[in-house]
CSV table of C-alpha atoms and ligand atoms in Angstrom, one decimal:
chain,number,residue,atom,x,y,z
A,714,UNK,CA,-23.1,10.8,2.9
A,715,UNK,CA,-20.0,11.1,0.8
A,716,UNK,CA,-16.9,9.2,1.9
A,717,UNK,CA,-13.6,10.9,1.7
A,718,UNK,CA,-11.0,8.2,1.3
A,719,UNK,CA,-7.3,8.7,1.4
A,720,UNK,CA,-4.5,6.2,1.1
A,721,UNK,CA,-1.0,6.1,-0.1
A,722,UNK,CA,2.2,4.2,-0.8
A,723,UNK,CA,5.8,4.9,-0.2
A,724,UNK,CA,7.6,5.1,-3.5
A,725,UNK,CA,10.5,2.9,-2.7
A,726,UNK,CA,10.0,0.3,-5.4
A,727,UNK,CA,7.4,-1.1,-7.8
A,728,UNK,CA,4.2,-2.5,-6.5
A,729,UNK,CA,3.8,-6.3,-6.3
A,730,UNK,CA,1.1,-8.9,-5.9
A,731,UNK,CA,1.1,-8.4,-2.2
A,732,UNK,CA,0.1,-4.8,-2.6
A,733,UNK,CA,-2.4,-5.9,-5.3
A,734,UNK,CA,-4.4,-8.3,-3.2
A,735,UNK,CA,-3.8,-6.4,0.1
A,736,UNK,CA,-5.0,-3.0,-1.0
A,737,UNK,CA,-5.0,-2.1,-4.7
A,738,UNK,CA,-8.0,-4.3,-5.6
A,739,UNK,CA,-9.9,-2.7,-2.7
A,740,UNK,CA,-9.3,0.7,-4.3
A,741,UNK,CA,-10.6,-0.4,-7.6
A,742,UNK,CA,-13.9,-1.3,-6.0
A,743,UNK,CA,-14.0,2.0,-4.1
A,744,UNK,CA,-13.4,4.2,-7.1
A,745,UNK,CA,-16.6,2.9,-8.7
A,746,UNK,CA,-18.9,4.0,-5.9
A,747,UNK,CA,-20.2,7.5,-6.7
A,748,UNK,CA,-20.4,8.2,-3.0
A,749,UNK,CA,-16.7,8.0,-2.6
A,750,UNK,CA,-14.1,10.7,-3.2
A,751,UNK,CA,-10.7,9.1,-3.4
A,752,UNK,CA,-7.3,10.5,-2.9
A,753,UNK,CA,-4.2,8.4,-3.5
A,754,UNK,CA,-0.9,9.8,-2.3
A,755,UNK,CA,2.6,8.9,-3.4
A,756,UNK,CA,4.2,9.3,0.0
A,757,UNK,CA,7.6,10.5,-1.0
A,758,UNK,CA,8.3,12.6,2.1
A,759,UNK,CA,7.6,9.6,4.2
A,760,UNK,CA,9.9,7.4,2.0
A,761,UNK,CA,12.6,10.0,2.5
A,762,UNK,CA,12.5,9.6,6.3
A,763,UNK,CA,14.8,6.6,5.9
A,764,UNK,CA,16.3,7.3,2.5
A,765,UNK,CA,17.8,10.8,3.1
A,766,UNK,CA,21.1,9.8,1.7
A,767,UNK,CA,19.5,8.1,-1.3
A,768,UNK,CA,16.8,10.5,-2.7
A,769,UNK,CA,17.0,9.0,-6.2
A,770,UNK,CA,15.6,5.8,-4.9
A,771,UNK,CA,12.5,7.7,-3.9
A,772,UNK,CA,12.2,10.2,-6.8
A,773,UNK,CA,12.8,7.5,-9.5
A,774,UNK,CA,10.0,5.4,-8.1
A,775,UNK,CA,7.3,8.0,-8.3
A,776,UNK,CA,6.7,7.3,-12.0
A,777,UNK,CA,6.9,3.6,-11.4
A,778,UNK,CA,4.3,3.6,-8.7
A,779,UNK,CA,2.0,5.9,-10.7
A,780,UNK,CA,2.3,3.5,-13.7
A,781,UNK,CA,1.3,0.6,-11.5
A,782,UNK,CA,-1.7,2.5,-10.3
A,783,UNK,CA,-2.8,3.3,-13.9
A,784,UNK,CA,-2.0,-0.2,-15.1
A,785,UNK,CA,-4.4,-1.9,-12.7
A,786,UNK,CA,-7.1,0.5,-13.8
A,787,UNK,CA,-7.2,3.2,-11.1
A,788,UNK,CA,-8.8,6.0,-13.1
A,789,UNK,CA,-7.5,9.6,-12.9
A,790,UNK,CA,-11.0,10.8,-13.9
A,791,UNK,CA,-12.3,9.4,-10.6
A,792,UNK,CA,-9.3,9.6,-8.3
A,793,UNK,CA,-7.1,12.5,-7.3
A,794,UNK,CA,-3.5,11.3,-7.4
A,795,UNK,CA,-1.0,13.5,-5.5
A,796,UNK,CA,2.6,13.6,-4.5
A,797,UNK,CA,3.0,14.3,-0.8
A,798,UNK,CA,6.1,16.6,-1.0
A,799,UNK,CA,4.3,18.9,-3.4
A,800,UNK,CA,1.9,19.9,-0.7
A,801,UNK,CA,3.8,22.0,1.8
A,802,UNK,CA,0.6,22.4,3.9
A,803,UNK,CA,1.1,18.8,5.0
A,804,UNK,CA,4.5,19.6,6.6
A,805,UNK,CA,3.1,22.7,8.2
A,806,UNK,CA,0.2,20.7,9.8
A,807,UNK,CA,2.8,18.2,11.1
A,808,UNK,CA,4.6,21.0,13.0
A,809,UNK,CA,1.4,21.9,14.9
A,810,UNK,CA,0.4,18.2,15.5
A,811,UNK,CA,3.8,17.4,16.9
A,812,UNK,CA,3.1,19.6,19.9
A,813,UNK,CA,0.1,17.3,20.7
A,814,UNK,CA,2.1,14.1,20.8
A,815,UNK,CA,4.7,13.0,23.4
A,816,UNK,CA,8.0,11.4,22.5
A,817,UNK,CA,7.0,8.5,24.8
A,818,UNK,CA,3.8,7.9,22.7
A,819,UNK,CA,5.8,7.8,19.5
A,820,UNK,CA,8.2,5.3,21.1
A,821,UNK,CA,5.3,3.0,21.9
A,822,UNK,CA,4.0,2.8,18.3
A,823,UNK,CA,4.4,-0.9,17.5
A,824,UNK,CA,5.0,-0.5,13.7
A,825,UNK,CA,7.6,2.2,14.2
A,826,UNK,CA,9.2,0.1,16.9
A,827,UNK,CA,9.4,-2.9,14.6
A,828,UNK,CA,10.8,-0.8,11.7
A,829,UNK,CA,13.5,0.6,14.0
A,830,UNK,CA,14.6,-2.9,14.8
A,831,UNK,CA,14.3,-4.1,11.2
A,832,UNK,CA,16.2,-1.1,9.8
A,833,UNK,CA,18.9,-1.4,12.5
A,834,UNK,CA,18.9,2.3,13.3
A,835,UNK,CA,20.3,1.6,16.8
A,836,UNK,CA,20.8,5.0,18.5
A,837,UNK,CA,20.7,6.9,15.2
A,838,UNK,CA,17.0,7.0,14.5
A,839,UNK,CA,16.4,9.9,12.0
A,840,UNK,CA,14.0,12.3,13.7
A,841,UNK,CA,11.9,12.6,10.6
A,842,UNK,CA,11.4,8.8,10.7
A,843,UNK,CA,10.5,8.8,14.3
A,844,UNK,CA,7.7,11.3,13.8
A,845,UNK,CA,6.4,10.0,10.5
A,846,UNK,CA,3.2,8.7,12.2
A,847,UNK,CA,2.4,12.4,12.9
A,848,UNK,CA,3.1,13.3,9.3
A,849,UNK,CA,0.7,10.5,8.3
A,850,UNK,CA,-1.9,12.1,10.5
A,851,UNK,CA,-1.5,15.3,8.6
A,852,UNK,CA,-1.9,13.4,5.3
A,853,UNK,CA,-5.2,12.0,6.5
A,854,UNK,CA,-6.7,15.0,8.3
A,855,UNK,CA,-5.7,17.5,5.6
A,856,UNK,CA,-8.3,16.0,3.3
A,857,UNK,CA,-10.8,15.3,6.2
A,858,UNK,CA,-10.7,11.7,5.2
A,859,UNK,CA,-13.2,9.5,7.1
A,860,UNK,CA,-11.9,6.2,5.6
A,861,UNK,CA,-8.3,5.0,5.2
A,862,UNK,CA,-7.9,1.7,3.5
A,863,UNK,CA,-4.5,0.2,4.6
A,864,UNK,CA,-2.8,-3.0,5.6
A,865,UNK,CA,-2.9,-4.4,9.1
A,866,UNK,CA,0.5,-3.0,9.8
A,867,UNK,CA,-0.9,0.5,9.6
A,868,UNK,CA,-3.4,0.1,12.4
A,869,UNK,CA,-1.1,1.9,14.9
A,870,UNK,CA,-0.9,4.9,12.5
A,871,UNK,CA,-4.7,5.1,12.4
A,872,UNK,CA,-4.8,4.9,16.2
A,873,UNK,CA,-2.3,7.7,16.5
A,874,UNK,CA,-4.2,9.8,14.0
A,875,UNK,CA,-7.4,9.3,15.9
A,876,UNK,CA,-5.7,10.5,19.1
A,877,UNK,CA,-4.3,13.6,17.4
A,878,UNK,CA,-7.8,14.4,16.1
A,879,UNK,CA,-9.3,14.0,19.6
A,880,UNK,CA,-6.6,16.1,21.1
A,881,UNK,CA,-6.8,18.8,18.6
A,882,UNK,CA,-10.6,19.0,18.6
A,883,UNK,CA,-10.6,19.0,22.4
A,884,UNK,CA,-7.9,21.5,22.8
A,885,UNK,CA,-9.0,24.0,20.1
A,886,UNK,CA,-12.2,23.3,18.3
A,887,UNK,CA,-14.0,20.7,16.2
A,888,UNK,CA,-12.1,21.1,13.0
A,889,UNK,CA,-10.6,17.7,12.3
A,890,UNK,CA,-12.5,14.5,11.1
A,891,UNK,CA,-11.8,11.3,12.9
A,892,UNK,CA,-10.8,8.6,10.3
A,893,UNK,CA,-11.6,5.0,10.4
A,894,UNK,CA,-9.2,2.3,9.0
A,895,UNK,CA,-10.5,-0.1,6.4
A,896,UNK,CA,-8.5,-3.3,6.6
A,897,UNK,CA,-8.4,-6.2,4.1
A,898,UNK,CA,-10.6,-9.2,4.7
A,899,UNK,CA,-8.8,-11.9,6.7
A,900,UNK,CA,-8.0,-14.3,3.9
A,901,UNK,CA,-6.8,-11.4,1.7
A,902,UNK,CA,-4.7,-9.7,4.3
A,903,UNK,CA,-1.2,-10.9,3.5
A,904,UNK,CA,0.1,-12.7,0.5
A,905,UNK,CA,3.2,-14.7,1.4
A,906,UNK,CA,6.3,-14.4,-0.7
A,907,UNK,CA,7.2,-17.0,-3.4
A,908,UNK,CA,9.7,-18.5,-0.9
A,909,UNK,CA,6.9,-19.1,1.6
A,910,UNK,CA,8.0,-16.3,3.8
A,911,UNK,CA,5.2,-14.6,5.8
A,912,UNK,CA,5.2,-11.4,3.8
A,913,UNK,CA,5.9,-10.5,0.2
A,914,UNK,CA,8.5,-7.7,0.3
A,915,UNK,CA,11.1,-6.0,-1.8
A,916,UNK,CA,13.7,-6.4,0.9
A,917,UNK,CA,13.2,-10.2,1.1
A,918,UNK,CA,13.4,-10.5,-2.7
A,919,UNK,CA,10.4,-12.8,-2.8
A,920,UNK,CA,7.9,-10.8,-4.8
A,921,UNK,CA,6.2,-10.9,-8.1
A,922,UNK,CA,5.8,-7.4,-9.5
A,923,UNK,CA,3.0,-6.0,-11.5
A,924,UNK,CA,5.6,-4.9,-14.1
A,925,UNK,CA,7.3,-8.3,-14.3
A,926,UNK,CA,7.4,-9.8,-17.8
A,927,UNK,CA,5.6,-13.0,-18.6
A,928,UNK,CA,9.0,-14.8,-18.6
A,929,UNK,CA,9.9,-13.4,-15.2
A,930,UNK,CA,6.6,-14.4,-13.7
A,931,UNK,CA,7.0,-17.9,-15.1
A,932,UNK,CA,10.5,-18.2,-13.8
A,933,UNK,CA,9.4,-17.0,-10.3
A,934,UNK,CA,6.5,-19.5,-10.2
A,935,UNK,CA,8.9,-22.3,-11.2
A,936,UNK,CA,11.1,-21.4,-8.2
A,937,UNK,CA,8.2,-21.2,-5.8
A,938,UNK,CA,8.3,-23.0,-2.4
A,939,UNK,CA,6.1,-26.0,-2.5
A,940,UNK,CA,6.3,-29.1,-0.3
A,941,UNK,CA,10.0,-30.0,0.3
A,942,UNK,CA,9.0,-33.6,1.1
A,943,UNK,CA,7.2,-34.0,-2.2
A,944,UNK,CA,10.2,-35.4,-4.0
A,945,UNK,CA,8.8,-37.9,-6.5
A,946,UNK,CA,5.6,-37.3,-8.5
A,947,UNK,CA,4.0,-40.4,-6.9
A,948,UNK,CA,4.7,-39.1,-3.3
A,949,UNK,CA,1.7,-37.7,-1.5
A,950,UNK,CA,2.1,-33.9,-1.2
A,951,UNK,CA,1.1,-31.3,1.2
A,952,UNK,CA,-1.2,-28.5,0.2
A,953,UNK,CA,-1.0,-26.3,3.3
A,954,UNK,CA,1.9,-24.0,3.3
A,955,UNK,CA,2.5,-24.9,-0.4
A,956,UNK,CA,2.8,-21.5,-2.1
A,957,UNK,CA,1.4,-22.7,-5.4
A,958,UNK,CA,-1.9,-23.7,-3.8
A,959,UNK,CA,-1.9,-20.6,-1.6
A,960,UNK,CA,-1.6,-18.5,-4.7
A,961,UNK,CA,-4.2,-20.6,-6.6
A,962,UNK,CA,-6.6,-20.0,-3.7
A,963,UNK,CA,-6.1,-16.3,-4.0
A,964,UNK,CA,-6.0,-15.8,-7.8
A,965,UNK,CA,-7.8,-18.8,-9.2
A,966,UNK,CA,-11.4,-18.5,-10.4
A,967,UNK,CA,-12.1,-22.2,-11.1
A,968,UNK,CA,-12.5,-23.3,-7.5
A,969,UNK,CA,-13.7,-26.7,-8.5
A,970,UNK,CA,-10.6,-27.5,-10.5
A,971,UNK,CA,-8.4,-26.2,-7.7
A,972,UNK,CA,-10.1,-28.6,-5.2
A,973,UNK,CA,-9.5,-31.5,-7.6
A,974,UNK,CA,-5.9,-30.6,-8.0
A,975,UNK,CA,-5.5,-30.4,-4.2
A,976,UNK,CA,-7.1,-33.9,-3.8
A,977,UNK,CA,-4.8,-35.3,-6.5
A,978,UNK,CA,-1.7,-33.7,-5.0
A,979,UNK,CA,-2.5,-35.0,-1.5
A,980,UNK,CA,-3.0,-38.5,-2.9
A,981,UNK,CA,0.2,-38.4,-4.9
A,982,UNK,CA,0.8,-38.6,-8.6
A,983,UNK,CA,0.6,-34.9,-9.4
A,984,UNK,CA,3.9,-33.2,-10.0
A,985,UNK,CA,5.0,-29.7,-9.0
A,986,UNK,CA,5.7,-28.7,-12.5
A,987,UNK,CA,2.1,-29.4,-13.6
A,988,UNK,CA,0.6,-27.3,-10.8
A,989,UNK,CA,3.1,-24.5,-11.4
A,990,UNK,CA,2.2,-24.4,-15.1
A,991,UNK,CA,-1.4,-24.0,-14.1
A,992,UNK,CA,-0.6,-21.2,-11.7
A,993,UNK,CA,1.4,-19.4,-14.4
A,994,UNK,CA,-1.7,-19.5,-16.6
A,995,UNK,CA,-3.9,-18.2,-13.8
A,996,UNK,CA,-1.5,-15.3,-13.0
A,997,UNK,CA,-1.1,-14.4,-16.6
A,998,UNK,CA,-4.9,-14.0,-17.0
A,999,UNK,CA,-4.7,-11.4,-14.3
A,1000,UNK,CA,-1.3,-9.8,-15.0
A,1001,UNK,CA,-1.3,-9.9,-18.8
A,1002,UNK,CA,-3.8,-7.0,-19.3
A,1003,UNK,CA,-2.2,-5.1,-16.5
A,1004,UNK,CA,1.2,-5.4,-18.2
A,1005,UNK,CA,-0.2,-4.3,-21.5
A,1006,UNK,CA,-1.8,-1.2,-20.0
A,1007,UNK,CA,1.4,-0.4,-18.1
A,1008,UNK,CA,3.4,-0.5,-21.3
A,1009,UNK,CA,0.9,1.9,-23.0
A,1010,UNK,CA,1.1,4.5,-20.2
A,1011,UNK,CA,4.9,4.1,-20.0
A,1012,UNK,CA,5.2,5.4,-23.6
A,1013,UNK,CA,4.1,8.8,-22.3
A,1014,UNK,CA,5.7,9.5,-18.9
A,1015,UNK,CA,5.0,13.3,-19.3
A,1016,UNK,CA,1.3,12.6,-19.4
A,1017,UNK,CA,1.6,10.5,-16.2
A,1018,UNK,CA,3.5,13.3,-14.5
A,1019,UNK,CA,0.8,15.7,-15.7
A,1020,UNK,CA,-1.8,13.6,-14.0
A,1021,UNK,CA,0.2,13.7,-10.7
A,1022,UNK,CA,0.7,17.5,-11.1
A,1023,UNK,CA,-3.0,18.2,-11.7
A,1024,UNK,CA,-4.0,16.0,-8.8
A,1025,UNK,CA,-1.4,17.6,-6.5
A,1026,UNK,CA,-2.7,21.1,-7.4
A,1027,UNK,CA,-6.3,20.1,-6.7
A,1028,UNK,CA,-5.2,18.4,-3.4
A,1029,UNK,CA,-3.2,21.5,-2.3
A,1030,UNK,CA,-6.3,23.7,-2.4
A,1031,UNK,CA,-8.1,21.3,0.0
A,1032,UNK,CA,-5.1,21.0,2.3
A,1033,UNK,CA,-4.7,24.8,2.4
A,1034,UNK,CA,-8.3,25.2,3.4
A,1035,UNK,CA,-7.9,22.7,6.3
A,1036,UNK,CA,-4.6,24.4,7.4
A,1037,UNK,CA,-6.4,27.8,7.5
A,1038,UNK,CA,-9.2,26.3,9.7
A,1039,UNK,CA,-6.5,24.7,11.9
A,1040,UNK,CA,-4.7,28.0,12.3
A,1041,UNK,CA,-7.9,29.9,13.0
A,1042,UNK,CA,-8.8,27.3,15.6
A,1043,UNK,CA,-5.5,27.8,17.2
A,1044,UNK,CA,-5.8,31.6,17.0
A,1045,UNK,CA,-2.7,32.0,14.8
A,1046,UNK,CA,-4.3,33.1,11.5
A,1047,UNK,CA,-3.1,36.6,12.2
A,1048,UNK,CA,-3.7,38.1,8.8
A,1049,UNK,CA,-7.0,36.6,7.9
B,1657,LIG,N1,2.6,4.4,5.8
B,1657,LIG,C1,2.0,4.0,4.5
B,1657,LIG,C2,2.8,2.8,4.1
B,1657,LIG,O1,3.9,2.6,4.4
B,1657,LIG,C3,2.0,5.1,3.4
B,1657,LIG,C4,1.2,6.3,3.8
B,1657,LIG,C5,1.7,7.5,3.9
B,1657,LIG,C6,-0.2,6.4,4.0
B,1657,LIG,N2,0.7,8.4,4.2
B,1657,LIG,C7,-0.4,7.7,4.3
B,1657,LIG,C8,-1.2,5.4,4.0
B,1657,LIG,C9,-1.7,8.2,4.6
B,1657,LIG,C10,-2.5,5.9,4.3
B,1657,LIG,C11,-2.7,7.2,4.6
B,1657,LIG,O2,2.3,2.0,3.3
């Protein structure tokens, strides 16, 4: 059986190491399985739901996110890349799905709830924002995706999509495919920020970006949160909660050396600067080739946009097909 896999990112900034370990690496593995058909969506409509007054923030990041995709090795020969807003069928599906979801159900979506708090909308929640889980259900079902690789925070979106699929198929007829979420392995789930904060995020300013220069990466590593009680080199240090070791565990390949460093650090006599220099080396091994490829693609932005356009055109055909089936099932395909 062939898997249809759809996932996407909001283009509100460049992608960082948190995205890389949390989901991008997963996609690299998936693209190499000939049983998989992958769609990757730049979710600009969704990004606009809380950036209506600031559309350039969204439009200007489309190219950046696409460059990040290509830089890590996602291959347009194997993957269909699409821009959400260029597929009007998605918005149309959303209109029909909205009738199957109550306002109360949307209010209970924990991710949306948390975002409403975090974004301090108060009483002024944009309606488009409030209903974005329904629009996400359209993204997924339009391509009949059966697998959706996403972060833990997207679990509620998957549940809501599954409910919409059930409701639609039950109310009209079996047209939609129920998708399953694919979540990152426990230890890979969430990369903390360089400040030790639970999550790497743009708004917290604690990220290392795929596009960061070698100097920037080095500077960020040098400012990393370690063990605040490890003042003198001779002091015994703590490894748990120390971001340098957390990152070494995620990115390092020489596990034996890392264990030795941990021992030494715990005993005392190993300075922060030394372990940071090693982490810089480890990160460079991963980020260096990504950066080079990114610079190559960045020389020809028209070609990158061309990849997105071709993918969007291909994706639109698929979405139009599903929309027609949906309308037929509802008995509103009046002219066909
Ligand atoms: N909500 C996702 C995020 O914030 C982005 C997204 C939009 C998405 N549409 C999707 C993810 C469809 C998976 C499937 O990261």
